[in-house]
XYZ file of C-alpha atoms in Angstrom:
342
model
C 23.709 3.708 -9.267
C 22.069 1.665 -11.554
C 17.844 1.637 -10.031
C 16.047 -1.249 -11.143
C 12.760 0.481 -12.285
C 10.254 -2.687 -11.864
C 6.624 -2.386 -12.084
C 3.141 -3.838 -13.471
C 1.811 -1.294 -15.975
C -1.607 -1.243 -16.579
C -1.322 -1.563 -20.338
C 0.129 -4.381 -20.177
C -2.848 -6.736 -18.620
C -5.360 -4.415 -20.720
C -3.558 -5.928 -24.236
C -3.859 -9.214 -22.291
C -7.740 -8.986 -21.778
C -7.662 -8.515 -17.995
C -10.385 -5.631 -17.018
C -10.523 -2.111 -15.237
C -10.894 -3.759 -12.072
C -7.728 -6.635 -13.019
C -5.262 -3.359 -13.525
C -6.844 -0.177 -10.945
C -3.634 -0.758 -9.409
C -1.210 -1.688 -11.809
C 0.679 2.255 -13.081
C 1.010 4.169 -16.118
C 3.512 5.997 -18.043
C 3.187 8.724 -16.007
C 4.555 7.338 -13.088
C 6.993 5.973 -14.051
C 8.492 8.259 -16.147
C 8.167 10.407 -13.047
C 10.278 7.741 -11.380
C 12.770 7.977 -13.485
C 12.487 11.511 -13.734
C 13.392 12.385 -10.097
C 15.603 8.624 -10.443
C 17.704 10.958 -12.617
C 17.577 14.263 -10.400
C 18.472 12.352 -7.695
C 21.886 11.314 -9.235
C 21.387 7.966 -10.337
C 20.994 5.727 -13.907
C 17.303 4.905 -13.904
C 17.043 1.137 -15.792
C 13.656 0.003 -16.590
C 12.886 -3.617 -16.202
C 9.169 -3.815 -15.752
C 7.962 -6.682 -14.793
C 8.988 -9.190 -11.982
C 9.122 -12.434 -14.277
C 11.762 -9.721 -16.811
C 13.393 -8.376 -13.265
C 13.941 -12.965 -13.105
C 15.223 -13.512 -16.720
C 17.524 -10.665 -15.283
C 18.933 -11.959 -12.008
C 19.424 -15.434 -13.900
C 21.586 -13.916 -17.012
C 23.552 -12.693 -14.194
C 23.406 -8.404 -14.531
C 22.648 -6.369 -11.172
C 22.356 -3.030 -9.857
C 23.238 -1.881 -6.863
C 19.161 -0.981 -6.258
C 16.122 -2.443 -7.397
C 13.377 -0.879 -6.796
C 9.734 -2.410 -7.095
C 6.453 -0.688 -6.673
C 5.077 -3.975 -8.618
C 1.899 -5.456 -7.023
C 1.765 -8.635 -8.650
C -0.939 -10.348 -10.525
C -2.529 -12.887 -7.868
C -2.508 -15.003 -4.841
C -2.492 -13.196 -1.000
C 1.453 -12.804 -1.487
C 2.299 -11.048 -4.516
C 3.605 -7.937 -3.506
C 6.203 -10.263 -1.803
C 7.249 -11.749 -5.715
C 9.822 -9.049 -5.819
C 11.410 -9.271 -3.096
C 11.549 -12.795 -2.906
C 12.947 -13.395 -5.980
C 16.329 -10.438 -4.944
C 17.177 -12.204 -2.182
C 17.007 -14.725 -3.943
C 19.578 -13.417 -5.750
C 21.214 -10.938 -3.529
C 19.996 -8.216 -5.428
C 19.395 -5.088 -2.768
C 15.831 -3.839 -3.054
C 13.961 -1.324 -1.681
C 10.858 -1.291 0.304
C 9.766 -4.278 2.719
C 11.008 -8.303 2.653
C 8.476 -10.929 2.045
C 6.936 -11.313 5.403
C 6.102 -7.382 6.400
C 4.183 -7.235 2.581
C 2.249 -10.459 2.321
C 0.960 -10.181 6.195
C -0.007 -6.389 4.638
C -1.494 -7.872 2.256
C -3.755 -10.747 4.085
C -6.047 -7.752 6.439
C -6.806 -9.375 8.660
C -2.574 -11.044 9.600
C -2.627 -7.304 9.985
C -5.087 -6.888 11.421
C -3.805 -9.855 14.621
C -0.209 -8.249 14.755
C -1.248 -4.898 15.016
C -3.910 -6.027 17.891
C -1.089 -8.116 19.485
C 0.631 -4.607 19.581
C -2.456 -3.104 21.632
C -3.159 -0.856 18.790
C -7.454 -0.690 18.556
C -8.864 -1.758 15.352
C -12.291 -2.676 14.241
C -13.292 -6.434 15.204
C -13.825 -8.275 12.652
C -14.620 -12.432 10.868
C -13.376 -13.876 8.057
C -15.879 -15.949 5.677
C -13.127 -18.125 4.057
C -15.207 -20.571 1.560
C -18.744 -19.873 1.933
C -20.905 -16.316 3.392
C -22.112 -18.582 6.835
C -19.010 -18.551 7.962
C -19.908 -14.841 9.386
C -23.561 -16.549 10.649
C -23.631 -15.603 14.679
C -22.611 -11.858 13.486
C -23.615 -9.031 15.434
C -21.731 -6.399 14.917
C -24.053 -3.381 12.531
C -23.889 -2.144 10.370
C -20.567 -3.622 9.239
C -18.390 -3.903 6.746
C -17.648 -6.721 3.833
C -14.141 -6.850 1.670
C -11.857 -8.837 0.133
C -8.991 -10.218 2.262
C -6.033 -9.962 0.091
C -7.076 -6.352 -2.426
C -5.119 -2.707 -2.347
C -6.977 0.714 -3.429
C -10.283 -0.490 -2.930
C -11.180 -3.070 -4.322
C -13.690 -4.791 -3.550
C -15.340 -1.529 -1.593
C -18.402 0.225 -3.048
C -22.424 1.319 -1.611
C -23.105 -2.648 -1.008
C -19.857 -3.069 0.548
C -21.682 -1.574 4.406
C -25.063 -3.173 5.472
C -26.815 -3.605 8.236
C -29.500 -6.645 8.633
C -27.153 -10.154 8.644
C -29.130 -10.858 5.097
C -27.287 -8.135 4.170
C -24.419 -9.168 5.057
C -24.002 -12.619 3.621
C -25.227 -11.380 0.638
C -21.796 -9.203 0.061
C -19.804 -11.715 1.795
C -21.023 -14.163 -0.783
C -20.538 -11.142 -3.636
C -16.642 -10.517 -2.848
C -15.848 -14.950 -2.440
C -17.764 -15.634 -5.606
C -16.645 -12.618 -7.506
C -12.678 -12.498 -6.504
C -12.661 -15.932 -5.759
C -10.936 -15.125 -2.219
C -12.138 -14.690 1.810
C -14.558 -11.375 3.356
C -13.349 -10.408 5.430
C -16.301 -8.668 7.972
C -15.533 -5.436 10.474
C -17.414 -3.387 12.713
C -17.783 -0.436 10.770
C -16.640 3.134 12.234
C -18.771 6.263 12.135
C -16.033 8.550 12.663
C -13.037 10.319 10.125
C -11.258 8.118 7.661
C -6.744 9.425 7.689
C -4.464 7.592 6.091
C -0.903 8.134 7.183
C 3.008 9.185 5.082
C 5.966 6.986 7.632
C 8.671 7.276 6.053
C 11.861 5.894 7.998
C 13.751 3.044 9.533
C 13.744 1.693 13.857
C 14.277 4.721 15.540
C 14.801 7.614 12.850
C 11.329 6.796 11.284
C 9.144 9.276 11.624
C 5.458 10.502 10.783
C 5.331 12.032 7.216
C 1.664 13.692 7.356
C -1.310 12.633 8.466
C -4.055 13.566 5.661
C -7.860 13.357 6.518
C -9.947 11.375 3.548
C -13.566 13.569 3.513
C -15.730 12.975 0.926
C -17.516 15.049 -1.914
C -21.770 15.204 -2.177
C -21.024 12.978 -5.758
C -18.813 11.247 -4.462
C -20.048 7.056 -3.953
C -21.234 7.235 0.446
C -19.557 6.357 3.250
C -16.250 4.663 1.582
C -12.530 5.393 -0.132
C -14.127 2.674 -2.523
C -12.402 2.288 -5.992
C -14.309 4.079 -7.756
C -13.903 7.434 -5.193
C -9.975 6.831 -5.621
C -10.297 6.838 -9.194
C -11.917 10.099 -9.857
C -10.183 10.706 -6.530
C -9.807 14.816 -8.215
C -13.104 15.496 -8.531
C -14.165 13.625 -5.509
C -11.732 13.535 -3.479
C -10.707 16.438 -0.237
C -7.612 15.380 0.748
C -7.201 17.241 3.701
C -3.643 17.945 5.575
C -5.169 16.615 9.632
C -3.135 18.500 12.739
C -5.713 17.723 15.826
C -5.198 16.127 18.511
C -7.007 13.632 16.638
C -5.417 13.509 14.412
C -1.828 13.404 16.194
C -3.251 10.470 18.032
C -3.658 8.159 14.579
C -0.364 9.419 13.326
C 1.149 7.962 16.328
C -0.949 5.029 16.733
C 0.500 4.091 12.741
C 4.566 4.162 13.251
C 3.963 2.186 16.725
C 2.158 -0.684 13.721
C 4.875 0.584 10.945
C 6.756 -1.128 13.141
C 4.558 -3.806 14.097
C 4.300 -4.892 11.003
C 7.948 -4.197 10.407
C 7.577 -2.161 7.635
C 10.680 -0.601 5.849
C 11.701 3.092 3.731
C 8.065 4.499 3.695
C 4.752 2.928 4.426
C 1.220 4.856 3.859
C -1.039 3.369 7.192
C -4.833 3.388 6.848
C -7.282 4.915 9.719
C -10.885 5.773 10.556
C -11.899 6.808 13.991
C -14.978 5.514 15.870
C -18.177 7.381 17.689
C -15.737 8.974 20.391
C -13.164 9.323 18.044
C -10.660 6.964 18.828
C -8.801 5.899 15.631
C -8.815 2.305 14.858
C -6.005 -0.035 12.898
C -7.622 -0.155 8.981
C -5.035 -1.605 7.213
C -1.260 -1.276 5.958
C 0.232 0.062 2.563
C 4.026 -0.732 2.658
C 3.759 -0.477 -1.349
C 1.905 3.178 -1.246
C 1.402 4.059 -4.925
C 3.533 7.210 -5.464
C 1.352 9.197 -8.955
C 3.029 12.174 -7.665
C -0.387 14.204 -8.200
C -2.687 11.611 -7.864
C -0.947 9.053 -4.959
C -1.931 9.699 -0.946
C 1.164 9.474 0.079
C 2.982 12.015 -2.320
C -0.073 14.361 -1.397
C 0.693 13.734 1.889
C 3.825 14.551 1.503
C 2.970 18.069 -0.493
C 0.565 18.944 2.145
C 4.104 18.878 4.682
C 5.632 21.024 2.290
C 7.837 18.098 0.879
C 8.339 18.067 -2.811
C 8.061 15.066 -4.408
C 11.467 14.718 -5.377
C 12.426 15.258 -1.489
C 9.498 12.186 -0.604
C 12.141 10.070 -3.459
C 14.834 10.852 -1.812
C 14.273 10.359 1.916
C 12.701 6.212 0.258
C 15.827 6.045 -1.052
C 18.027 7.584 1.468
C 17.027 5.065 4.429
C 16.816 1.705 1.966
C 20.183 2.546 1.472
C 21.277 2.919 4.423
C 20.045 -0.618 5.265
C 22.844 -1.787 3.177
C 25.243 0.515 4.598
C 25.220 2.611 1.331
C 24.876 6.128 0.801
C 24.062 8.288 -2.781
C 27.507 9.985 -2.751
C 29.283 6.662 -3.157
C 28.468 3.231 -3.275
C 30.890 1.940 0.640
C 29.706 -0.151 3.088
C 30.424 0.682 6.670
C 34.195 -0.687 6.802
C 35.141 0.374 3.238
C 34.429 -2.398 0.810
C 32.751 -0.945 -2.511
C 30.081 -2.541 -3.414
C 30.247 -5.190 -6.316
C 29.241 -2.923 -9.169
C 26.656 -4.651 -12.108
C 28.081 -7.680 -13.661
């Protein structure tokens, strides 16, 4: 089974002059090496394709794969994570993970919150400044947290994101609008525990892998799971498996959010509780990081006794099953064989 690995490497974009913050969501060679090694261990033939543009060139040339395994984040636009899946659909190429609509909707945090809220899952009150901080005039739910509308990996989340006055709110929103060239999302800050929840599978077979509580160490940037804290998580963050009633409720609501957003194969869903211990949806990550020891999804899976090879196998099997396939063979349910690579 030939599986195309599609990814954005930090080194490639660093060589083009992009800043460390701009490439923060991208992957390291260690991640790609680990994924390629796991796919081989699972009996597959990994093909390292690289960026989405490289995949496009190969598909145009007629090359096909049994499956595309894309962790490419894309570079610009709020639909950037949807670019590779949309390309796969254009060429009739089977692929892992969520479809373009889910990826685009999830990256736009306000859209995701509306969809989840409509499904009955609590999320903090929020507002969006699309062109000017004055659009937040009248906001009175303090403290509040301000962050970019469509970023991941904690980009734009920092100590100054937590605001207590209208003046601080305007300054934070102006900073996001200017620095990231995109809208600023303001939401009511929740003072309770922070959880991230791993989900794998599809439809009725989707299940929670585990609930992980994120605890910041004293030397960490306070009150926020920021880019700085994530990049130095081994020194600044404690990841604790959580199984109490509050954590179980976060897990239940994460599965509901996963289904409300039509996530596929796997995702990581972030929650934070209010002062009364009520877990509330923050955002969804349907293209979760997969560094075997540094990314949240493999970390929480390991806490549940699921090793990296097993985790990738579960995700791979979930994706293949959507096409009526399995690692044991490429037969469709009716017995028809999937065409091999051109």
